[in-house]
PDB file of C-alpha atoms and ligand atoms in Angstrom:
ATOM      1  CA  MET V   1       0.000   0.000   0.000  1.00 53.00           C
ATOM      2  CA  ASN V   2       1.171   3.513  -0.739  1.00 62.00           C
ATOM      3  CA  GLN V   3       1.121   5.160   2.680  1.00 61.00           C
ATOM      4  CA  ALA V   4       1.673   8.490   0.978  1.00 73.00           C
ATOM      5  CA  VAL V   5      -2.025   8.362  -0.028  1.00 79.00           C
ATOM      6  CA  GLY V   6      -4.065  10.860   1.997  1.00 87.00           C
ATOM      7  CA  ARG V   7      -0.999  12.725   3.202  1.00 97.00           C
ATOM      8  CA  VAL V   8      -0.509  16.416   2.571  1.00 98.00           C
ATOM      9  CA  ALA V   9       2.044  17.674   0.058  1.00 98.00           C
ATOM     10  CA  VAL V  10       3.265  21.256  -0.255  1.00 99.00           C
ATOM     11  CA  VAL V  11       4.533  22.232  -3.696  1.00 99.00           C
ATOM     12  CA  THR V  12       6.150  25.647  -4.196  1.00 99.00           C
ATOM     13  CA  GLY V  13       5.981  27.440  -7.533  1.00 98.00           C
ATOM     14  CA  ALA V  14       2.885  25.378  -8.365  1.00 98.00           C
ATOM     15  CA  ALA V  15       1.128  28.070 -10.412  1.00 98.00           C
ATOM     16  CA  ARG V  16       2.563  26.859 -13.701  1.00 98.00           C
ATOM     17  CA  GLY V  17       5.215  24.772 -15.439  1.00 98.00           C
ATOM     18  CA  ILE V  18       6.976  21.978 -13.598  1.00 98.00           C
ATOM     19  CA  GLY V  19       5.465  22.864 -10.204  1.00 98.00           C
ATOM     20  CA  GLN V  20       1.937  22.696 -11.584  1.00 98.00           C
ATOM     21  CA  ALA V  21       2.627  19.285 -13.159  1.00 98.00           C
ATOM     22  CA  ILE V  22       4.055  18.051  -9.832  1.00 99.00           C
ATOM     23  CA  ALA V  23       0.984  19.285  -7.944  1.00 99.00           C
ATOM     24  CA  VAL V  24      -1.376  17.583 -10.381  1.00 98.00           C
ATOM     25  CA  ARG V  25       0.630  14.345 -10.335  1.00 98.00           C
ATOM     26  CA  LEU V  26       0.831  14.127  -6.537  1.00 98.00           C
ATOM     27  CA  ALA V  27      -2.932  14.697  -6.403  1.00 98.00           C
ATOM     28  CA  GLU V  28      -3.387  11.852  -8.906  1.00 98.00           C
ATOM     29  CA  ASP V  29      -1.218   9.761  -6.576  1.00 98.00           C
ATOM     30  CA  GLY V  30      -3.798  10.390  -3.838  1.00 98.00           C
ATOM     31  CA  LEU V  31      -2.203  13.209  -1.842  1.00 98.00           C
ATOM     32  CA  ALA V  32      -3.852  16.451  -0.779  1.00 98.00           C
ATOM     33  CA  VAL V  33      -1.854  19.270  -2.355  1.00 98.00           C
ATOM     34  CA  ALA V  34      -1.086  22.804  -1.211  1.00 99.00           C
ATOM     35  CA  ALA V  35      -0.072  24.786  -4.292  1.00 99.00           C
ATOM     36  CA  LEU V  36       2.066  27.753  -3.176  1.00 98.00           C
ATOM     37  CA  ASP V  37       3.143  30.542  -5.477  1.00 98.00           C
ATOM     38  CA  LEU V  38       3.891  34.256  -5.660  1.00 98.00           C
ATOM     39  CA  ASP V  39       1.001  34.311  -8.149  1.00 98.00           C
ATOM     40  CA  GLY V  40      -1.892  33.506  -5.829  1.00 98.00           C
ATOM     41  CA  ALA V  41      -4.584  33.544  -8.521  1.00 98.00           C
ATOM     42  CA  ALA V  42      -2.715  31.038 -10.691  1.00 98.00           C
ATOM     43  CA  ALA V  43      -1.934  28.873  -7.629  1.00 98.00           C
ATOM     44  CA  LYS V  44      -5.657  28.807  -6.876  1.00 98.00           C
ATOM     45  CA  ALA V  45      -6.314  27.796 -10.506  1.00 98.00           C
ATOM     46  CA  THR V  46      -3.961  24.824 -10.060  1.00 98.00           C
ATOM     47  CA  ALA V  47      -5.879  23.838  -6.908  1.00 98.00           C
ATOM     48  CA  GLU V  48      -9.224  24.206  -8.691  1.00 98.00           C
ATOM     49  CA  ARG V  49      -8.025  21.939 -11.474  1.00 98.00           C
ATOM     50  CA  ILE V  50      -7.137  19.278  -8.889  1.00 98.00           C
ATOM     51  CA  ILE V  51     -10.457  19.668  -7.072  1.00 98.00           C
ATOM     52  CA  ALA V  52     -12.357  19.428 -10.384  1.00 98.00           C
ATOM     53  CA  ALA V  53     -10.614  16.094 -10.977  1.00 98.00           C
ATOM     54  CA  GLY V  54     -11.806  14.824  -7.575  1.00 98.00           C
ATOM     55  CA  GLY V  55      -8.735  15.651  -5.462  1.00 98.00           C
ATOM     56  CA  ARG V  56      -8.093  17.786  -2.375  1.00 98.00           C
ATOM     57  CA  ALA V  57      -6.103  20.963  -2.839  1.00 98.00           C
ATOM     58  CA  SER V  58      -5.591  24.519  -1.734  1.00 98.00           C
ATOM     59  CA  GLY V  59      -4.000  27.388  -3.664  1.00 98.00           C
ATOM     60  CA  ILE V  60      -1.982  29.736  -1.461  1.00 98.00           C
ATOM     61  CA  GLU V  61      -0.179  32.990  -2.303  1.00 98.00           C
ATOM     62  CA  ALA V  62       3.234  33.195  -0.678  1.00 98.00           C
ATOM     63  CA  ASP V  63       6.740  34.523  -1.277  1.00 98.00           C
ATOM     64  CA  ILE V  64       8.917  31.639  -0.096  1.00 98.00           C
ATOM     65  CA  ALA V  65      11.873  33.976   0.484  1.00 98.00           C
ATOM     66  CA  ASP V  66       9.894  35.792   3.208  1.00 98.00           C
ATOM     67  CA  PRO V  67       9.883  33.981   6.578  1.00 98.00           C
ATOM     68  CA  ASP V  68       6.602  35.582   7.733  1.00 98.00           C
ATOM     69  CA  ALA V  69       4.878  34.637   4.470  1.00 98.00           C
ATOM     70  CA  VAL V  70       6.186  31.069   4.814  1.00 98.00           C
ATOM     71  CA  ALA V  71       4.868  30.786   8.388  1.00 98.00           C
ATOM     72  CA  ALA V  72       1.484  32.184   7.356  1.00 98.00           C
ATOM     73  CA  ALA V  73       1.265  29.814   4.369  1.00 98.00           C
ATOM     74  CA  ILE V  74       2.052  26.761   6.483  1.00 98.00           C
ATOM     75  CA  ASP V  75      -0.645  27.815   8.992  1.00 98.00           C
ATOM     76  CA  ILE V  76      -3.145  27.866   6.112  1.00 98.00           C
ATOM     77  CA  VAL V  77      -1.966  24.418   4.941  1.00 98.00           C
ATOM     78  CA  ASN V  78      -2.433  23.029   8.463  1.00 98.00           C
ATOM     79  CA  THR V  79      -5.938  24.473   8.753  1.00 98.00           C
ATOM     80  CA  GLU V  80      -7.223  23.738   5.261  1.00 98.00           C
ATOM     81  CA  LEU V  81      -5.582  20.397   4.469  1.00 98.00           C
ATOM     82  CA  GLY V  82      -3.639  19.046   7.467  1.00 98.00           C
ATOM     83  CA  LEU V  83      -0.009  18.697   8.548  1.00 98.00           C
ATOM     84  CA  PRO V  84       2.478  18.577   5.671  1.00 98.00           C
ATOM     85  CA  ALA V  85       4.266  15.273   5.066  1.00 98.00           C
ATOM     86  CA  VAL V  86       5.724  15.943   1.613  1.00 98.00           C
ATOM     87  CA  LEU V  87       7.553  19.110   0.539  1.00 99.00           C
ATOM     88  CA  VAL V  88       8.619  19.887  -3.002  1.00 99.00           C
ATOM     89  CA  ASN V  89      10.921  22.916  -3.216  1.00 99.00           C
ATOM     90  CA  ASN V  90      10.265  23.778  -6.847  1.00 98.00           C
ATOM     91  CA  ALA V  91       9.821  27.575  -7.042  1.00 98.00           C
ATOM     92  CA  GLY V  92      12.570  29.181  -9.051  1.00 98.00           C
ATOM     93  CA  VAL V  93      13.669  32.216 -11.003  1.00 98.00           C
ATOM     94  CA  THR V  94      16.464  33.064 -13.410  1.00 97.00           C
ATOM     95  CA  ARG V  95      18.387  36.310 -13.674  1.00 97.00           C
ATOM     96  CA  ASP V  96      20.877  35.246 -16.347  1.00 96.00           C
ATOM     97  CA  ASN V  97      23.856  37.381 -17.259  1.00 96.00           C
ATOM     98  CA  LEU V  98      27.525  36.915 -17.977  1.00 97.00           C
ATOM     99  CA  LEU V  99      29.495  37.407 -14.786  1.00 98.00           C
ATOM    100  CA  PHE V 100      30.865  40.830 -15.704  1.00 98.00           C
ATOM    101  CA  LYS V 101      27.321  42.119 -16.210  1.00 98.00           C
ATOM    102  CA  MET V 102      25.692  40.305 -13.290  1.00 98.00           C
ATOM    103  CA  THR V 103      24.391  42.670 -10.634  1.00 98.00           C
ATOM    104  CA  ILE V 104      24.229  42.040  -6.896  1.00 98.00           C
ATOM    105  CA  GLU V 105      20.463  42.060  -7.279  1.00 98.00           C
ATOM    106  CA  ASP V 106      20.640  39.339  -9.969  1.00 98.00           C
ATOM    107  CA  TRP V 107      22.729  37.279  -7.563  1.00 98.00           C
ATOM    108  CA  GLU V 108      20.606  37.858  -4.465  1.00 98.00           C
ATOM    109  CA  THR V 109      17.260  37.343  -6.167  1.00 98.00           C
ATOM    110  CA  VAL V 110      18.297  33.903  -7.395  1.00 98.00           C
ATOM    111  CA  MET V 111      19.880  32.910  -4.065  1.00 98.00           C
ATOM    112  CA  GLY V 112      16.830  34.267  -2.243  1.00 98.00           C
ATOM    113  CA  VAL V 113      14.292  32.097  -4.031  1.00 98.00           C
ATOM    114  CA  HIS V 114      16.271  28.888  -4.504  1.00 98.00           C
ATOM    115  CA  LEU V 115      18.432  28.666  -1.384  1.00 98.00           C
ATOM    116  CA  ARG V 116      16.815  30.919   1.213  1.00 98.00           C
ATOM    117  CA  GLY V 117      13.360  29.843   0.014  1.00 98.00           C
ATOM    118  CA  ALA V 118      14.130  26.121   0.178  1.00 99.00           C
ATOM    119  CA  PHE V 119      15.753  26.609   3.597  1.00 99.00           C
ATOM    120  CA  LEU V 120      12.797  28.554   5.010  1.00 99.00           C
ATOM    121  CA  MET V 121      10.197  26.136   3.632  1.00 99.00           C
ATOM    122  CA  THR V 122      12.073  23.046   4.797  1.00 99.00           C
ATOM    123  CA  ARG V 123      12.715  24.451   8.269  1.00 98.00           C
ATOM    124  CA  ALA V 124       9.022  25.328   8.572  1.00 98.00           C
ATOM    125  CA  VAL V 125       7.669  21.885   7.644  1.00 98.00           C
ATOM    126  CA  GLN V 126      10.311  19.519   9.044  1.00 98.00           C
ATOM    127  CA  LYS V 127       8.840  19.587  12.562  1.00 98.00           C
ATOM    128  CA  TYR V 128       5.576  18.074  11.342  1.00 98.00           C
ATOM    129  CA  MET V 129       7.485  15.350   9.522  1.00 98.00           C
ATOM    130  CA  VAL V 130       9.656  14.670  12.599  1.00 98.00           C
ATOM    131  CA  ASP V 131       6.550  14.444  14.840  1.00 98.00           C
ATOM    132  CA  ALA V 132       4.903  12.047  12.362  1.00 98.00           C
ATOM    133  CA  GLY V 133       8.078   9.995  11.902  1.00 98.00           C
ATOM    134  CA  TRP V 134       7.540  10.185   8.137  1.00 98.00           C
ATOM    135  CA  GLY V 135       8.429  12.722   5.486  1.00 98.00           C
ATOM    136  CA  ARG V 136       9.548  13.235   1.917  1.00 98.00           C
ATOM    137  CA  ILE V 137      11.493  16.293   0.759  1.00 99.00           C
ATOM    138  CA  VAL V 138      12.240  16.810  -2.926  1.00 99.00           C
ATOM    139  CA  ASN V 139      14.325  19.717  -4.200  1.00 99.00           C
ATOM    140  CA  LEU V 140      14.562  20.967  -7.771  1.00 99.00           C
ATOM    141  CA  SER V 141      18.182  21.227  -8.860  1.00 98.00           C
ATOM    142  CA  SER V 142      19.207  21.488 -12.523  1.00 98.00           C
ATOM    143  CA  VAL V 143      21.816  20.304 -15.005  1.00 98.00           C
ATOM    144  CA  SER V 144      23.027  23.906 -14.673  1.00 98.00           C
ATOM    145  CA  ALA V 145      24.511  22.849 -11.315  1.00 98.00           C
ATOM    146  CA  LEU V 146      27.323  21.400 -13.427  1.00 98.00           C
ATOM    147  CA  GLY V 147      28.057  24.862 -14.848  1.00 97.00           C
ATOM    148  CA  ASN V 148      26.279  26.904 -17.511  1.00 96.00           C
ATOM    149  CA  ARG V 149      27.350  30.041 -19.358  1.00 95.00           C
ATOM    150  CA  GLY V 150      25.387  33.104 -18.210  1.00 96.00           C
ATOM    151  CA  GLN V 151      24.122  31.411 -15.074  1.00 97.00           C
ATOM    152  CA  ALA V 152      26.794  31.876 -12.372  1.00 98.00           C
ATOM    153  CA  ASN V 153      24.068  32.740  -9.866  1.00 98.00           C
ATOM    154  CA  TYR V 154      21.633  29.991 -10.885  1.00 98.00           C
ATOM    155  CA  ALA V 155      24.346  27.300 -11.222  1.00 98.00           C
ATOM    156  CA  ALA V 156      25.671  28.155  -7.751  1.00 98.00           C
ATOM    157  CA  ALA V 157      22.153  27.990  -6.290  1.00 99.00           C
ATOM    158  CA  LYS V 158      21.325  24.685  -8.003  1.00 98.00           C
ATOM    159  CA  ALA V 159      24.643  23.149  -6.895  1.00 98.00           C
ATOM    160  CA  GLY V 160      23.955  24.523  -3.413  1.00 99.00           C
ATOM    161  CA  LEU V 161      20.614  22.728  -3.373  1.00 99.00           C
ATOM    162  CA  GLN V 162      22.438  19.452  -3.948  1.00 98.00           C
ATOM    163  CA  GLY V 163      24.542  19.965  -0.798  1.00 98.00           C
ATOM    164  CA  PHE V 164      21.403  21.042   1.055  1.00 99.00           C
ATOM    165  CA  THR V 165      19.629  17.862  -0.080  1.00 99.00           C
ATOM    166  CA  ARG V 166      22.418  15.552   1.036  1.00 98.00           C
ATOM    167  CA  THR V 167      22.645  17.279   4.420  1.00 99.00           C
ATOM    168  CA  LEU V 168      18.881  17.013   5.001  1.00 99.00           C
ATOM    169  CA  ALA V 169      19.138  13.312   4.189  1.00 99.00           C
ATOM    170  CA  ILE V 170      21.843  12.889   6.848  1.00 98.00           C
ATOM    171  CA  GLU V 171      20.150  14.982   9.555  1.00 98.00           C
ATOM    172  CA  LEU V 172      16.558  13.842   9.066  1.00 98.00           C
ATOM    173  CA  GLY V 173      16.921  10.206   8.017  1.00 98.00           C
ATOM    174  CA  ARG V 174      16.504   8.877  11.553  1.00 98.00           C
ATOM    175  CA  PHE V 175      13.036  10.450  11.681  1.00 98.00           C
ATOM    176  CA  GLY V 176      11.778   8.529   8.665  1.00 98.00           C
ATOM    177  CA  ILE V 177      12.348  11.484   6.376  1.00 98.00           C
ATOM    178  CA  THR V 178      14.047  11.210   2.999  1.00 99.00           C
ATOM    179  CA  ALA V 179      15.473  14.112   0.981  1.00 99.00           C
ATOM    180  CA  ASN V 180      16.292  13.844  -2.692  1.00 99.00           C
ATOM    181  CA  ALA V 181      16.706  16.126  -5.675  1.00 98.00           C
ATOM    182  CA  VAL V 182      15.777  15.993  -9.312  1.00 98.00           C
ATOM    183  CA  ALA V 183      18.017  17.870 -11.727  1.00 98.00           C
ATOM    184  CA  PRO V 184      16.097  18.513 -14.954  1.00 98.00           C
ATOM    185  CA  GLY V 185      17.636  19.203 -18.325  1.00 98.00           C
ATOM    186  CA  PHE V 186      15.749  21.269 -20.906  1.00 97.00           C
ATOM    187  CA  ILE V 187      12.020  21.351 -20.055  1.00 98.00           C
ATOM    188  CA  ALA V 188       9.549  23.353 -22.142  1.00 97.00           C
ATOM    189  CA  THR V 189       8.081  25.928 -19.714  1.00 97.00           C
ATOM    190  CA  ASP V 190       7.719  29.682 -19.349  1.00 96.00           C
ATOM    191  CA  MET V 191      11.235  29.708 -17.855  1.00 95.00           C
ATOM    192  CA  THR V 192      12.841  28.288 -21.010  1.00 96.00           C
ATOM    193  CA  ARG V 193      10.515  30.448 -23.169  1.00 96.00           C
ATOM    194  CA  ALA V 194      11.936  33.500 -21.382  1.00 93.00           C
ATOM    195  CA  THR V 195      15.484  32.279 -22.054  1.00 92.00           C
ATOM    196  CA  ALA V 196      14.740  31.854 -25.768  1.00 94.00           C
ATOM    197  CA  GLU V 197      13.293  35.360 -25.842  1.00 93.00           C
ATOM    198  CA  ARG V 198      16.364  36.773 -24.093  1.00 89.00           C
ATOM    199  CA  VAL V 199      18.724  35.235 -26.659  1.00 89.00           C
ATOM    200  CA  GLY V 200      16.410  36.334 -29.493  1.00 94.00           C
ATOM    201  CA  VAL V 201      15.504  32.890 -30.886  1.00 96.00           C
ATOM    202  CA  PRO V 202      11.885  31.745 -31.560  1.00 97.00           C
ATOM    203  CA  PHE V 203      10.973  29.179 -28.910  1.00 97.00           C
ATOM    204  CA  ASP V 204      10.270  26.347 -31.386  1.00 96.00           C
ATOM    205  CA  ASP V 205      13.725  26.771 -32.946  1.00 96.00           C
ATOM    206  CA  TYR V 206      15.317  26.989 -29.499  1.00 96.00           C
ATOM    207  CA  ALA V 207      13.543  23.792 -28.371  1.00 97.00           C
ATOM    208  CA  ALA V 208      14.418  21.990 -31.628  1.00 96.00           C
ATOM    209  CA  ALA V 209      18.095  22.901 -31.199  1.00 96.00           C
ATOM    210  CA  ALA V 210      17.977  21.623 -27.606  1.00 95.00           C
ATOM    211  CA  ALA V 211      16.317  18.374 -28.762  1.00 96.00           C
ATOM    212  CA  GLU V 212      19.175  17.741 -31.177  1.00 96.00           C
ATOM    213  CA  ARG V 213      21.583  17.633 -28.242  1.00 95.00           C
ATOM    214  CA  ILE V 214      19.316  15.382 -26.138  1.00 97.00           C
ATOM    215  CA  PRO V 215      19.866  11.618 -26.634  1.00 97.00           C
ATOM    216  CA  VAL V 216      16.130  10.749 -26.472  1.00 98.00           C
ATOM    217  CA  GLY V 217      15.572  13.370 -29.188  1.00 97.00           C
ATOM    218  CA  ARG V 218      12.968  15.609 -27.625  1.00 97.00           C
ATOM    219  CA  PRO V 219      12.680  18.414 -25.100  1.00 97.00           C
ATOM    220  CA  GLY V 220      11.527  17.445 -21.633  1.00 98.00           C
ATOM    221  CA  ARG V 221       7.955  17.959 -20.451  1.00 98.00           C
ATOM    222  CA  PRO V 222       6.911  19.051 -16.952  1.00 98.00           C
ATOM    223  CA  GLU V 223       5.288  15.608 -16.541  1.00 98.00           C
ATOM    224  CA  ASP V 224       8.708  13.944 -17.017  1.00 98.00           C
ATOM    225  CA  ILE V 225       9.909  15.705 -13.877  1.00 98.00           C
ATOM    226  CA  ALA V 226       6.655  15.107 -11.983  1.00 98.00           C
ATOM    227  CA  HIS V 227       7.156  11.371 -12.522  1.00 98.00           C
ATOM    228  CA  VAL V 228      10.522  11.425 -10.742  1.00 98.00           C
ATOM    229  CA  VAL V 229       9.073  13.507  -7.897  1.00 98.00           C
ATOM    230  CA  SER V 230       6.182  11.035  -7.600  1.00 98.00           C
ATOM    231  CA  PHE V 231       8.696   8.218  -7.100  1.00 98.00           C
ATOM    232  CA  PHE V 232      10.668  10.108  -4.441  1.00 98.00           C
ATOM    233  CA  ALA V 233       7.422  10.970  -2.617  1.00 98.00           C
ATOM    234  CA  SER V 234       6.146   7.405  -2.592  1.00 97.00           C
ATOM    235  CA  GLU V 235       6.127   5.055   0.380  1.00 96.00           C
ATOM    236  CA  GLY V 236       8.328   2.552  -1.448  1.00 97.00           C
ATOM    237  CA  ALA V 237      11.157   5.057  -1.920  1.00 98.00           C
ATOM    238  CA  GLY V 238      11.893   5.139   1.829  1.00 98.00           C
ATOM    239  CA  PHE V 239      15.393   3.668   1.427  1.00 98.00           C
ATOM    240  CA  VAL V 240      16.417   6.167  -1.266  1.00 98.00           C
ATOM    241  CA  SER V 241      17.792   9.357   0.245  1.00 99.00           C
ATOM    242  CA  GLY V 242      20.368  12.032  -0.500  1.00 98.00           C
ATOM    243  CA  GLN V 243      20.218  11.221  -4.215  1.00 98.00           C
ATOM    244  CA  ILE V 244      20.319  13.547  -7.197  1.00 98.00           C
ATOM    245  CA  VAL V 245      18.549  12.199 -10.286  1.00 98.00           C
ATOM    246  CA  TYR V 246      19.420  13.938 -13.539  1.00 98.00           C
ATOM    247  CA  ALA V 247      16.272  13.834 -15.680  1.00 98.00           C
ATOM    248  CA  ALA V 248      17.649  15.165 -18.932  1.00 98.00           C
ATOM    249  CA  GLY V 249      16.872  12.624 -21.646  1.00 98.00           C
ATOM    250  CA  GLY V 250      20.401  11.258 -21.445  1.00 97.00           C
ATOM    251  CA  PRO V 251      23.504  11.401 -19.286  1.00 95.00           C
ATOM    252  CA  SER V 252      24.300  14.913 -18.116  1.00 86.00           C
ATOM    253  CA  ASN V 253      27.533  16.508 -19.267  1.00 65.00           C
TER     254      ASN V 253
HETATM  255  P1  LIG H   1       8.507  28.702 -14.203  1.00 58.24           P
HETATM  256  O1  LIG H   1       9.188  30.009 -14.291  1.00 58.24           O
HETATM  257  O2  LIG H   1       7.603  28.292 -15.311  1.00 58.24           O
HETATM  258  O3  LIG H   1       7.692  28.581 -12.818  1.00 58.24           O
HETATM  259  C1  LIG H   1       8.288  28.939 -11.597  1.00 58.24           C
HETATM  260  C2  LIG H   1       7.212  29.292 -10.614  1.00 58.24           C
HETATM  261  O4  LIG H   1       7.841  29.655  -9.373  1.00 58.24           O
HETATM  262  C3  LIG H   1       6.356  30.486 -11.058  1.00 58.24           C
HETATM  263  O5  LIG H   1       4.984  30.173 -10.976  1.00 58.24           O
HETATM  264  C4  LIG H   1       6.764  31.591 -10.089  1.00 58.24           C
HETATM  265  O6  LIG H   1       5.713  32.510  -9.806  1.00 58.24           O
HETATM  266  C5  LIG H   1       7.160  30.784  -8.857  1.00 58.24           C
HETATM  267  N1  LIG H   1       8.014  31.548  -7.970  1.00 58.24           N
HETATM  268  C6  LIG H   1       9.111  32.274  -8.283  1.00 58.24           C
HETATM  269  N2  LIG H   1       9.597  32.894  -7.214  1.00 58.24           N
HETATM  270  C7  LIG H   1       8.802  32.562  -6.168  1.00 58.24           C
HETATM  271  C8  LIG H   1       8.788  32.912  -4.790  1.00 58.24           C
HETATM  272  N3  LIG H   1       9.693  33.755  -4.249  1.00 58.24           N
HETATM  273  N4  LIG H   1       7.809  32.387  -4.000  1.00 58.24           N
HETATM  274  C9  LIG H   1       6.874  31.557  -4.530  1.00 58.24           C
HETATM  275  N5  LIG H   1       6.847  31.204  -5.826  1.00 58.24           N
HETATM  276  C10 LIG H   1       7.787  31.709  -6.642  1.00 58.24           C
HETATM  277  O7  LIG H   1       9.700  27.650 -14.005  1.00 58.24           O
HETATM  278  P2  LIG H   1       9.788  26.064 -14.334  1.00 58.24           P
HETATM  279  O8  LIG H   1      10.476  25.925 -15.629  1.00 58.24           O
HETATM  280  O9  LIG H   1       8.498  25.405 -14.101  1.00 58.24           O
HETATM  281  O10 LIG H   1      10.848  25.615 -13.201  1.00 58.24           O
HETATM  282  C11 LIG H   1      10.481  25.000 -11.977  1.00 58.24           C
HETATM  283  C12 LIG H   1      11.742  24.593 -11.253  1.00 58.24           C
HETATM  284  O11 LIG H   1      12.515  23.713 -12.068  1.00 58.24           O
HETATM  285  C13 LIG H   1      12.657  25.777 -10.919  1.00 58.24           C
HETATM  286  O12 LIG H   1      13.276  25.556  -9.659  1.00 58.24           O
HETATM  287  C14 LIG H   1      13.671  25.730 -12.036  1.00 58.24           C
HETATM  288  O13 LIG H   1      14.863  26.356 -11.658  1.00 58.24           O
HETATM  289  C15 LIG H   1      13.812  24.231 -12.219  1.00 58.24           C
HETATM  290  N6  LIG H   1      14.349  23.833 -13.515  1.00 58.24           N
HETATM  291  C16 LIG H   1      13.703  24.138 -14.693  1.00 58.24           C
HETATM  292  C17 LIG H   1      14.236  23.725 -15.909  1.00 58.24           C
HETATM  293  C18 LIG H   1      13.588  24.023 -17.224  1.00 58.24           C
HETATM  294  O14 LIG H   1      14.162  23.681 -18.272  1.00 58.24           O
HETATM  295  N7  LIG H   1      12.401  24.604 -17.265  1.00 58.24           N
HETATM  296  C19 LIG H   1      15.496  22.972 -15.973  1.00 58.24           C
HETATM  297  C20 LIG H   1      16.077  22.705 -14.686  1.00 58.24           C
HETATM  298  C21 LIG H   1      15.509  23.125 -13.508  1.00 58.24           C
END
């Protein structure tokens, strides 16, 4: 039996893209889902989609880099759905620039959402997982953790999340909590659309060029990443912890 069924999952950045696909997939797996996002209206739309399909969900507006907003959001999760047992730190932003043009704001914005945000969210929910003796934490890293031109800030944050993941696995394992990360390659979302726009290439051409470099011959879909998260969140994955799975349609570089 999948003991994850009926538990409460919190997914950040669930208004669109990969986070939305993760929220929908975990709901299909039988979990109640709190969809958190800066964009409260779109987060609520994700929740409504889940409810329309027969699931339990709540859409909550929150800036995960703000400790007060995180505390308030978790209070709403507790009241509306129950105590969180699964956390997916998915929310992300890019502020790409070559190093010599990168501003302190570009750096701090990216660190603030990915690292500070994942830290604040994880610190806020871990106590419920510890009390329950069961928990699943999944962080979104990226192939960019291995280094990517124009992404010194983002690559550092995504590599940082890998160290964070391994450390959570070590500290929290004895409480029945696993922590893992998925590191996607090229996934067609608004984030990669924005990158194509920035470099001045039509998105279809940009995606086709990416597909040529991907061994399975296609860009990734948000559902490809949701599938990996579903595995990490499942009851049966309880002996898998501190792992980074590169989901990139082939070996990462
Ligand atoms: P996206 O840009 O389509 O969606 C990100 C969501 O996060 C948005 O709804 C946004 O409002 C939300 N968000 C941003 N800052 C927030 C904050 N402070 N508080 C709450 N919510 C916030 O991005 P996408 O493509 O769906 O990416 C999801 C995750 O996957 C990110 O962590 C990203 O870095 C990672 N990723 C994406 C890849 C891709 O090719 N699309 C590749 C590798 C990793």
